[in-house]
């Protein structure tokens, strides 16, 4: 991601307080659940996860869910949320695929919510996915 992560670090603590963001995540999760045949053992990645609003809405369905973001502030809020819920199938990964190499893990599903507009070369990032 090319936008400075400091902007998102500063917004992280209050991110989940916006009901529009929460409703959007729930609506996108419902659409994904309608279209994706989730199965036990499925590995999913949410890229640009922020505080995990989409990830938490999807968490019961894949076997494992990796939540990746470049913002330390967002990931700290996310780690606290995971710890508070003891979500056993969720893990956190600091990742910015613009400069970073692909993770070694492979995924059956990659999902995103409101992150592509932060990436200038969407064709390149989609090829990487």
Coordinates of C-alpha atoms in Angstrom, one line a residue, residues 6-113:
X6 CA 0.6 6.6 10.0
X7 CA -2.8 8.0 8.9
X8 CA -4.4 4.6 9.7
X9 CA -2.4 4.1 12.9
X10 CA -3.9 7.3 14.2
X11 CA -7.5 6.3 13.2
X12 CA -7.3 2.7 14.4
X13 CA -8.5 3.2 18.0
X14 CA -11.9 4.7 16.9
X15 CA -12.2 2.8 13.6
X16 CA -14.9 0.3 14.8
X17 CA -17.0 3.1 16.2
X18 CA -18.3 4.0 12.8
X19 CA -21.6 2.1 12.2
X20 CA -21.2 2.6 8.4
X21 CA -17.9 0.7 8.4
X22 CA -19.5 -2.1 10.5
X23 CA -22.6 -2.4 8.3
X24 CA -20.4 -2.4 5.1
X25 CA -18.3 -5.3 6.5
X26 CA -21.4 -7.3 7.4
X27 CA -22.9 -6.8 4.0
X28 CA -19.7 -7.8 2.2
X29 CA -19.3 -10.8 4.4
X30 CA -22.9 -11.9 3.7
X31 CA -22.2 -11.6 -0.1
X32 CA -19.0 -13.6 0.2
X33 CA -20.8 -16.3 2.2
X34 CA -23.5 -16.5 -0.5
X35 CA -20.8 -16.9 -3.3
X36 CA -18.1 -19.0 -1.6
X37 CA -18.6 -22.6 -0.8
X38 CA -16.7 -22.6 2.6
X39 CA -15.5 -26.0 3.8
X40 CA -13.5 -27.2 6.8
X41 CA -9.8 -26.7 6.4
X42 CA -10.2 -23.8 4.0
X43 CA -7.5 -21.2 4.3
X44 CA -8.5 -17.6 3.8
X45 CA -6.5 -14.3 3.8
X46 CA -8.0 -10.9 4.3
X47 CA -5.6 -8.3 2.9
X48 CA -5.8 -4.7 4.2
X49 CA -7.9 -6.0 7.1
X50 CA -7.7 -2.9 9.3
X51 CA -9.3 -3.8 12.6
X52 CA -10.8 -7.0 11.2
X53 CA -14.4 -6.0 10.7
X54 CA -14.7 -8.2 7.7
X55 CA -12.6 -11.0 9.1
X56 CA -14.6 -11.3 12.3
X57 CA -17.8 -11.5 10.2
X58 CA -16.2 -14.4 8.1
X59 CA -14.3 -16.1 10.9
X60 CA -16.7 -18.9 11.6
X61 CA -16.6 -20.2 8.0
X62 CA -13.0 -20.9 6.9
X63 CA -10.8 -23.3 8.8
X64 CA -8.1 -20.6 9.2
X65 CA -8.2 -16.9 8.6
X66 CA -5.1 -14.8 8.3
X67 CA -5.7 -11.0 8.6
X68 CA -3.0 -8.9 7.0
X69 CA -2.4 -5.2 7.1
X70 CA 0.5 -2.7 6.9
X71 CA -0.7 -0.4 9.7
X72 CA 0.8 -1.2 13.1
X73 CA -2.1 0.7 14.8
X74 CA -4.8 -1.3 13.0
X75 CA -3.0 -4.6 13.8
X76 CA -2.7 -3.7 17.5
X77 CA -6.4 -3.1 17.7
X78 CA -7.0 -6.3 15.8
X79 CA -4.7 -8.3 18.1
X80 CA -6.6 -7.0 21.2
X81 CA -9.9 -8.0 19.6
X82 CA -8.7 -11.5 18.8
X83 CA -7.3 -11.9 22.3
X84 CA -10.6 -10.7 23.8
X85 CA -12.6 -13.2 21.8
X86 CA -10.1 -16.1 21.9
X87 CA -10.7 -16.6 18.1
X88 CA -8.7 -19.8 17.6
X89 CA -8.6 -19.8 13.8
X90 CA -7.5 -16.2 13.3
X91 CA -3.9 -15.0 13.0
X92 CA -2.4 -11.6 12.3
X93 CA 0.3 -10.8 9.6
X94 CA 2.0 -7.5 9.0
X95 CA 2.1 -7.3 5.2
X96 CA 2.3 -4.7 2.5
X97 CA 2.3 -6.5 -0.8
X98 CA 3.5 -3.4 -2.7
X99 CA 7.1 -3.8 -1.5
X100 CA 6.9 -7.1 0.5
X101 CA 7.4 -10.5 -0.9
X102 CA 4.4 -12.9 -1.0
X103 CA 3.9 -14.9 2.2
X104 CA 5.0 -18.5 2.0
X105 CA 1.5 -19.7 2.9
X106 CA -1.1 -20.2 0.2
X107 CA -4.8 -19.5 0.5
X108 CA -8.0 -20.8 -0.9
X109 CA -9.6 -17.4 -0.7
X110 CA -8.3 -13.9 -0.6
X111 CA -10.8 -11.1 0.3
X112 CA -10.5 -7.4 0.6
X113 CA -12.7 -4.6 1.8

